[in-house]
CSV table of C-alpha atoms in Angstrom, one decimal:
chain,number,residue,atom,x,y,z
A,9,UNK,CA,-0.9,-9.5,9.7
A,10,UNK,CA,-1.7,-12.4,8.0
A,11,UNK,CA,-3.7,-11.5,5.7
A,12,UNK,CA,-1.2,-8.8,4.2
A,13,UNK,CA,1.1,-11.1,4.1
A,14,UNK,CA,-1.2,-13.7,1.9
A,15,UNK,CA,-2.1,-10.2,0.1
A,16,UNK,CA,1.4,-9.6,-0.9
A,17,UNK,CA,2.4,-13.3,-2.0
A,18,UNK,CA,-0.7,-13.4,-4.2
A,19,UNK,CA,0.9,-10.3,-5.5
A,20,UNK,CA,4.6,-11.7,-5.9
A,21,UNK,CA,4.0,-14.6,-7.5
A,22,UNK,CA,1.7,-12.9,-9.9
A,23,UNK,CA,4.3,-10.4,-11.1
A,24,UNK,CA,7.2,-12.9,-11.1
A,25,UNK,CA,5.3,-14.6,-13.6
A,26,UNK,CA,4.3,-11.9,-15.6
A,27,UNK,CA,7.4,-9.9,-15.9
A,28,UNK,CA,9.3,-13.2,-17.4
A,29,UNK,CA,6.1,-13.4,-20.4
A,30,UNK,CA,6.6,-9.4,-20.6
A,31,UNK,CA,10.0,-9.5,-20.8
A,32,UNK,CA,9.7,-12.9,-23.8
A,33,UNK,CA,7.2,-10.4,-25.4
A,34,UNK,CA,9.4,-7.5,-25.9
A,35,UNK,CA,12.3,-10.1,-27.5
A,36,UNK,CA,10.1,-11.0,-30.0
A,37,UNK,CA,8.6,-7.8,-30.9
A,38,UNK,CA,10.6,-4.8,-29.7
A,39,UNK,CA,7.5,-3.5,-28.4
A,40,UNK,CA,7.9,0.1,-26.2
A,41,UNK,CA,4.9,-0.7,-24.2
A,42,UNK,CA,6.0,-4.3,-23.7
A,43,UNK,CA,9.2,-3.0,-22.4
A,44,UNK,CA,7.3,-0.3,-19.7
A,45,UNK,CA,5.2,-3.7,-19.0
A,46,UNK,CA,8.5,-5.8,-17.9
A,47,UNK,CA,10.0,-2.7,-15.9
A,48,UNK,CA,6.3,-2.0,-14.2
A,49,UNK,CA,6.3,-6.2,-13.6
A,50,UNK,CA,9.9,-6.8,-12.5
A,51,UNK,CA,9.9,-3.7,-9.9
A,52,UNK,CA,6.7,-4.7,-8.5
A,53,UNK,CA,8.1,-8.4,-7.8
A,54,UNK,CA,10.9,-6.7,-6.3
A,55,UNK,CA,8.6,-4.2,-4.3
A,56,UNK,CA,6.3,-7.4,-2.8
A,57,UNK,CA,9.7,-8.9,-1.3
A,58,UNK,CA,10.7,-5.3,0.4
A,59,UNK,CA,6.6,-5.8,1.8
A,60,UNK,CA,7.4,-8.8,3.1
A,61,UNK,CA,10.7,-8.1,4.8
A,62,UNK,CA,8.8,-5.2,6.2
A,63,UNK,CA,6.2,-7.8,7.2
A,64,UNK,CA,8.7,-10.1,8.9
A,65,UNK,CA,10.8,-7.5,10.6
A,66,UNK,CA,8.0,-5.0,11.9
A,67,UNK,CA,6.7,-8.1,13.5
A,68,UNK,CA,10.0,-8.1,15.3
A,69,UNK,CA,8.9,-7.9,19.8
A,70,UNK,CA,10.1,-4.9,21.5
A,71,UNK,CA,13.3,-4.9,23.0
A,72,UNK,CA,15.5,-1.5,24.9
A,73,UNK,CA,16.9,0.0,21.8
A,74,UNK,CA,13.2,-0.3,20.4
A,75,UNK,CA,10.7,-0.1,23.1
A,76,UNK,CA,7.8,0.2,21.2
A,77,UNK,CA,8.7,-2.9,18.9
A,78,UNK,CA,9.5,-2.6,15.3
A,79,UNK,CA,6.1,-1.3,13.6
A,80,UNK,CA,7.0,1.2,12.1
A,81,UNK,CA,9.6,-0.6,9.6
A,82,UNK,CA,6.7,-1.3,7.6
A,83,UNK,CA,6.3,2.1,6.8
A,84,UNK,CA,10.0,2.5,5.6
A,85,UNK,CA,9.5,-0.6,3.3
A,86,UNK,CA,6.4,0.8,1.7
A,87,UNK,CA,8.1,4.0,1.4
A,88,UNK,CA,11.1,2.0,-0.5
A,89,UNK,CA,8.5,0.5,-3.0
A,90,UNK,CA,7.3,3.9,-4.0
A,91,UNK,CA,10.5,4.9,-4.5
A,92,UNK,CA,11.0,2.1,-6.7
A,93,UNK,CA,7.9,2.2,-8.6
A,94,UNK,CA,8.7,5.7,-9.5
A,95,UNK,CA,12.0,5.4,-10.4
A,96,UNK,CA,12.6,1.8,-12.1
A,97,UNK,CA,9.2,1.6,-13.2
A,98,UNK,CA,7.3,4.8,-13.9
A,99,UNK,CA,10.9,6.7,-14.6
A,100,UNK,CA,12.2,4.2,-17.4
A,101,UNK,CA,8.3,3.4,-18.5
A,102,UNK,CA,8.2,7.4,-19.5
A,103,UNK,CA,11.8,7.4,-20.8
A,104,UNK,CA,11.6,5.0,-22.9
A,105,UNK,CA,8.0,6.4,-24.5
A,106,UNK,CA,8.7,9.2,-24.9
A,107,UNK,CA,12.1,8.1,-26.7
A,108,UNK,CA,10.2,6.0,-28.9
A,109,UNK,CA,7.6,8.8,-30.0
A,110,UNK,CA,10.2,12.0,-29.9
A,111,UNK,CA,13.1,9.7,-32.2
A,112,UNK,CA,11.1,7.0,-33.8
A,113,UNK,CA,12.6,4.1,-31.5
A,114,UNK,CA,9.8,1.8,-32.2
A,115,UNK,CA,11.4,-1.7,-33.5
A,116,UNK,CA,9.3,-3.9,-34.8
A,117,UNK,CA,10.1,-7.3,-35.6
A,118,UNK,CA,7.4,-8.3,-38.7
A,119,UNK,CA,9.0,-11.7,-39.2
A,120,UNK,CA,6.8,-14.5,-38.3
A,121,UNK,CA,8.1,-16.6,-35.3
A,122,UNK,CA,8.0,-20.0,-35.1
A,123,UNK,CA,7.8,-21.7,-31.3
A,124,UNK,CA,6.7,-25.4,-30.2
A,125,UNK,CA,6.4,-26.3,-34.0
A,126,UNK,CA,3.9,-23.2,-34.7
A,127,UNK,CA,4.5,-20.7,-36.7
A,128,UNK,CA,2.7,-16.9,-36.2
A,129,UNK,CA,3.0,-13.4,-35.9
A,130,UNK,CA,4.9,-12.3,-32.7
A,131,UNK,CA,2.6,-9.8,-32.0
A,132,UNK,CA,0.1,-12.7,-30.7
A,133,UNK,CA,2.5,-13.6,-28.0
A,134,UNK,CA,2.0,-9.5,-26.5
A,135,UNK,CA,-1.6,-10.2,-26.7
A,136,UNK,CA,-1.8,-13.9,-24.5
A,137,UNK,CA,1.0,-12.3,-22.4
A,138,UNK,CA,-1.1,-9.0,-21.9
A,139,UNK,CA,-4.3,-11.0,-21.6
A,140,UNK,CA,-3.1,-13.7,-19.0
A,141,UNK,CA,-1.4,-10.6,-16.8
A,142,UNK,CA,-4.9,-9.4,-16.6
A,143,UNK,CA,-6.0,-12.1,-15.4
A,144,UNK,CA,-2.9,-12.7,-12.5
A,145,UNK,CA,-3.5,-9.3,-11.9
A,146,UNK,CA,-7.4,-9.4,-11.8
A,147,UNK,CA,-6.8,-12.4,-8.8
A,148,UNK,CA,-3.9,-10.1,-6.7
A,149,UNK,CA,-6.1,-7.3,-6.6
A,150,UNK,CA,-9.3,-9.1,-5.0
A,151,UNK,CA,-7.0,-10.4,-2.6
A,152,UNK,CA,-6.5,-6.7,-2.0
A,153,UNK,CA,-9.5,-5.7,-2.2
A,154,UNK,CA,-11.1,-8.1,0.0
A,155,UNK,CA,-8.1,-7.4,2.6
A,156,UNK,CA,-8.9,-3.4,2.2
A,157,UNK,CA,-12.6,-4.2,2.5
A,158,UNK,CA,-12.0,-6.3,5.8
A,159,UNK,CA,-10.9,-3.2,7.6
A,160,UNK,CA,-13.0,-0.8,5.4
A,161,UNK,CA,-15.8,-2.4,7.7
A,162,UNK,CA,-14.0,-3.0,10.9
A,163,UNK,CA,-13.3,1.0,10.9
A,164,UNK,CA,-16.3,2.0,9.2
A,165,UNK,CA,-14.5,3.8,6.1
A,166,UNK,CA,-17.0,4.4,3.6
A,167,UNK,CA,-14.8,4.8,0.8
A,168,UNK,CA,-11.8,4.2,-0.6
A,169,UNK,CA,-10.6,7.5,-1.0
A,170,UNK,CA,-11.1,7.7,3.0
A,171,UNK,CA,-9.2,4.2,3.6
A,172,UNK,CA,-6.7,5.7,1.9
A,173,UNK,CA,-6.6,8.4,4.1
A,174,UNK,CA,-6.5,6.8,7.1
A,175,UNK,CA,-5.6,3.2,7.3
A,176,UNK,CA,-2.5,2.6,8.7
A,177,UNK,CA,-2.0,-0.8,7.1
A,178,UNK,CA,0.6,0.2,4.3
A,179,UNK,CA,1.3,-2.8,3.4
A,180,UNK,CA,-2.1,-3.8,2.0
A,181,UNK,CA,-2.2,-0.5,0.9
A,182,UNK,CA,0.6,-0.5,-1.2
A,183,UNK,CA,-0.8,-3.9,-2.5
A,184,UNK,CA,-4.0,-2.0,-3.7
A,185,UNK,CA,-2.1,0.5,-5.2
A,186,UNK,CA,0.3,-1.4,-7.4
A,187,UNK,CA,-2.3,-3.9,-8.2
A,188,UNK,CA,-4.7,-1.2,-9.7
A,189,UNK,CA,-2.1,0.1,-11.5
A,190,UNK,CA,-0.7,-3.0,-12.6
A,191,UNK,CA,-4.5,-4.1,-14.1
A,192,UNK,CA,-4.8,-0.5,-15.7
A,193,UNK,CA,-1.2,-0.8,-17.5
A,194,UNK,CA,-1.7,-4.3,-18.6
A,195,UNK,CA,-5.0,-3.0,-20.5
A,196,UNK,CA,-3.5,0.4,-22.0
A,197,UNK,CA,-0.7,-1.6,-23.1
A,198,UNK,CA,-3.0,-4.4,-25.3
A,199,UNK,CA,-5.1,-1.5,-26.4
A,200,UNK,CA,-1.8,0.7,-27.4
A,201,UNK,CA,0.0,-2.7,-29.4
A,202,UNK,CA,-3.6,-3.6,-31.0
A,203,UNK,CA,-4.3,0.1,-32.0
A,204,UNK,CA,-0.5,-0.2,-33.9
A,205,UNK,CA,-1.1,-3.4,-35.2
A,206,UNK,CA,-4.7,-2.5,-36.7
A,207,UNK,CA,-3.8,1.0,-38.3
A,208,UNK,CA,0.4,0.1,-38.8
A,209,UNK,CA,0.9,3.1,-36.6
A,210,UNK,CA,3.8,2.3,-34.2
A,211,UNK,CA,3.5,5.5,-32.0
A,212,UNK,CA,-0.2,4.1,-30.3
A,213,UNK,CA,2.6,1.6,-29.0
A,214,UNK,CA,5.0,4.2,-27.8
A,215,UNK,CA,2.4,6.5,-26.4
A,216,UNK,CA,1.1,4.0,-24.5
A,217,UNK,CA,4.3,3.1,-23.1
A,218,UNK,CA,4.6,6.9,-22.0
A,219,UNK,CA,0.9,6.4,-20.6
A,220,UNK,CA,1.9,4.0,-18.4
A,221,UNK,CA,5.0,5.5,-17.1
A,222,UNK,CA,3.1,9.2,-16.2
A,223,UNK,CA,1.0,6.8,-14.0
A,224,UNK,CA,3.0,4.8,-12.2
A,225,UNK,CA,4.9,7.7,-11.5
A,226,UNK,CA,1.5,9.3,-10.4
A,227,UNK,CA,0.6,7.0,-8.2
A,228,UNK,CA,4.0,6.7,-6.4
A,229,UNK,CA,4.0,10.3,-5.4
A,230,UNK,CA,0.7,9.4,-3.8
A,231,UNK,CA,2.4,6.6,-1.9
A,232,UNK,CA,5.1,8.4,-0.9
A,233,UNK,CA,2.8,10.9,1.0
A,234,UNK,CA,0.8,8.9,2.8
A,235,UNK,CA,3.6,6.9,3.6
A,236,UNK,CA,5.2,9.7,5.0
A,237,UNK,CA,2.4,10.8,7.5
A,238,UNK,CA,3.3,7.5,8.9
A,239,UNK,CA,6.7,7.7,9.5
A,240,UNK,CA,6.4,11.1,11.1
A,241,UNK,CA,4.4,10.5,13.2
A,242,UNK,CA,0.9,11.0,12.9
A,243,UNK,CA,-2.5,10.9,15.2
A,244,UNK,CA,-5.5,8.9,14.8
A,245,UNK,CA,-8.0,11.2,12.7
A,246,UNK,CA,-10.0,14.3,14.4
A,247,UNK,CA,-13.3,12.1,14.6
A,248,UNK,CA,-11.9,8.7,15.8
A,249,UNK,CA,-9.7,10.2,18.3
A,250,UNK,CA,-12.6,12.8,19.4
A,251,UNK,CA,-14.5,9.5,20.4
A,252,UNK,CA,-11.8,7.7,22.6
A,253,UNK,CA,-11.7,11.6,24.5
A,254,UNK,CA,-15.1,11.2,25.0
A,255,UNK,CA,-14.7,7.8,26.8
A,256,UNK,CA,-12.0,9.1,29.1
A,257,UNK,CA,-13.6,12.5,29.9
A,258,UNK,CA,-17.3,10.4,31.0
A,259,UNK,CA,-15.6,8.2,32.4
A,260,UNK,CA,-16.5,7.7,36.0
A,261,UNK,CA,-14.3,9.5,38.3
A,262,UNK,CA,-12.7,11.5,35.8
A,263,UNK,CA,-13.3,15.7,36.4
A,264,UNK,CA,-11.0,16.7,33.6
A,265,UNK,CA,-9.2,15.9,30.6
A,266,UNK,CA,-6.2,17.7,30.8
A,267,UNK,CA,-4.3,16.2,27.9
A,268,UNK,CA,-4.8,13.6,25.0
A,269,UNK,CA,-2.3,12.3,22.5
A,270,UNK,CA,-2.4,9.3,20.0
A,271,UNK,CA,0.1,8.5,17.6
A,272,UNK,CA,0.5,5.3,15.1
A,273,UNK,CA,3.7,3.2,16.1
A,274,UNK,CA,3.4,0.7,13.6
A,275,UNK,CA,0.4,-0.9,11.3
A,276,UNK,CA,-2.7,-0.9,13.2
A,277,UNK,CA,-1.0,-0.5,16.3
A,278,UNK,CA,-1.9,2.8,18.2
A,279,UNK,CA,-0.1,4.7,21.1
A,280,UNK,CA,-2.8,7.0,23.5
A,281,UNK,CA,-1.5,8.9,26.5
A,282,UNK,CA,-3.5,11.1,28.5
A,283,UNK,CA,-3.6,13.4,31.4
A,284,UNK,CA,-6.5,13.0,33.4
A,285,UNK,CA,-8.0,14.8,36.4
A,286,UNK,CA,-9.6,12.7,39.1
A,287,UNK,CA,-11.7,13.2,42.0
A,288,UNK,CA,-9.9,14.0,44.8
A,289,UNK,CA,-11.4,12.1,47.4
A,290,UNK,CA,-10.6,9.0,45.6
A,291,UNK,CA,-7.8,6.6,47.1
A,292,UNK,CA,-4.7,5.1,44.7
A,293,UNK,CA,-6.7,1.9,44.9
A,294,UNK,CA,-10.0,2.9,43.2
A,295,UNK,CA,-7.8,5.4,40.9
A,296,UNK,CA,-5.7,2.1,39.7
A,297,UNK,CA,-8.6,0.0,39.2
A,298,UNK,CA,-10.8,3.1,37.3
A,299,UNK,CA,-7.8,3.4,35.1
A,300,UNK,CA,-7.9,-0.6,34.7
A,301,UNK,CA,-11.5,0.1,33.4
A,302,UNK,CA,-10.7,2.9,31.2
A,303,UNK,CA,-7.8,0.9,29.5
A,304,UNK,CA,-10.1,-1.8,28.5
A,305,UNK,CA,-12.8,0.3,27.4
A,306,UNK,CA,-10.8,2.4,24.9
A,307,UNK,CA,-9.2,-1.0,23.4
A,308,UNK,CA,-12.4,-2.5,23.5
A,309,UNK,CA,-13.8,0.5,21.0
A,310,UNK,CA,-10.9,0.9,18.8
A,311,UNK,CA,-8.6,-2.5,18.2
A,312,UNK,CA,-6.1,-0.4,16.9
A,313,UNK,CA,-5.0,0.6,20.6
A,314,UNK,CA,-2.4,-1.5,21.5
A,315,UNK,CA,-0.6,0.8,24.2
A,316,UNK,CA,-2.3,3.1,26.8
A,317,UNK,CA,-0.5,5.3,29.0
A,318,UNK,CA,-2.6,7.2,31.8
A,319,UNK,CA,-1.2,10.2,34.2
A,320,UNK,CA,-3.4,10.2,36.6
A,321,UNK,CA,-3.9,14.0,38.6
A,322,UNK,CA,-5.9,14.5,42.1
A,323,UNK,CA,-5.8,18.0,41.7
């Protein structure tokens, strides 16, 4: 838990930053891809503080109306970000390209600008803005990545593709996510505003604006879904959970597994119930203390199981 939360303050602090320069950018040079920049920057600071209060609350201890604590607000928040990041960001990011190319919006302010006694070309100030975001965004994501990699080799996952698949962690998820995208935006949008500066062609500017926008959009769909497994409901995957059955069903005493569920209840925390089938001739005693046993072993092989409950049948 602590490191997402260090993940996502890396993460709003960057952004906060960057969508005020965006934002100073797009004043001074009515740039379309400046604009998509301040929308992608100010929705992502606003996503980090819906992490965190996911963060803060699904850390919240069990009480009656919520007997299995408060985990799963996490996956609500993340799916609120997504949300976001496809609406404000991505939605607007598109509009306002495509706008631009369709209807000529570009504006583009040639005048030099003069600030702190200097005088240059605005189109300077997109370039350090663009340039230093690369470089908040460059240190947000690898605190992501090394938070991603942390349980990439607790679990493991080989790839990233298969984290993605299966962590339950959303909120260091959602991190990588809008971190990646916020380091790929930041560079389409320098190359689109130098590729219109160097050939006076404003619609590199727009298009890139437009880019940006199919992306984000993209990549909140993507969100969205695996949020969604989440909030449903869903098991630990085939091969992980085929291995905790194997530890009940060898375990000794145990004749037959009769049923096996598990089920995600909030960020790394997993729910396994089972039905098992014990020897007969075996008193409550040595059933209680066998399913003592069995308790520690499956938590011992998978930290992720935070609840166990175990049915016990003689017959």
């Amino acid at each position: 838990m602590a490191s997402s939360t260090s993940v996502v303050l890396a993460a709003l602090f960057a952004n906060g930053a960057i969508a005020v320069l965006k934002f100073g950018g797009f004043l001074l040079t009515g740039s379309p891809a400046m604009l998509s920049e301040t929308y992608h920057s100010v929705s992502d600071t606003g996503n980090q503080v819906f992490l965190l209060i996911g963060i803060k609350y699904g850390a919240q201890e069990a009480n009656r109306t919520h007997p299995f604590g408060h985990g799963k607000a996490q996956f609500f928040y993340s799916l609120l970000v997504s949300v976001m990041l496809f609406g404000i960001a991505g939605w607007e990011s598109a509009r306002h390209g495509y706008n631009a190319l369709t209807h000529g919006g570009v504006h583009r302010v040639s005048e030099d600008v003069t600030l702190l006694g200097q005088t240059f070309d605005p189109v300077y100030v997109n370039y350090a803005v663009l340039i230093g975001a690369i470089l908040f965004e460059s240190y947000a994501l690898w605190k992501a990545y090394q938070g991603m990699s942390r349980q990439m080799d607790e679990y493991g996952w080989s790839t990233f593709r298969e984290a993605f698949k299966k962590t339950s962690d959303v909120t260091t998820l959602t991190a990588l996510t809008e971190d990646t995208i916020a380091l790929s935006g930041a560079a389409i949008a320098l190359f689109g505003i130098y590729l219109s500066r160097v050939t006076g062609n404003p619609m590199y500017d727009a298009a890139s604006a437009l880019i940006i926008g199919i992306m984000l959009m993209g990549f909140a769909v993507a969100l969205a879904w695996e949020n969604k497994r989440l909030i449903v409901g869903e098991s630990l995957p085939k091969a992980d959970e085929d291995e905790l059955r194997e530890i009940v069903a060898g375990w000794d005493g145990v004749t037959e597994l009769v049923d096996f569920r598990t089920v995600y209840f909030g960020a790394e925390e997993l729910l396994v119930t089972a039905d098992v089938a014990f020897e007969p001739d075996l008193d409550a005693d040595t059933i209680d203390e066998r399913i003592t046993g069995l308790e520690r072993a499956l938590k011992d092989h998978d930290s992720q199981v935070n609840r166990i409950y175990i049915e016990p049948q003689t017959n």
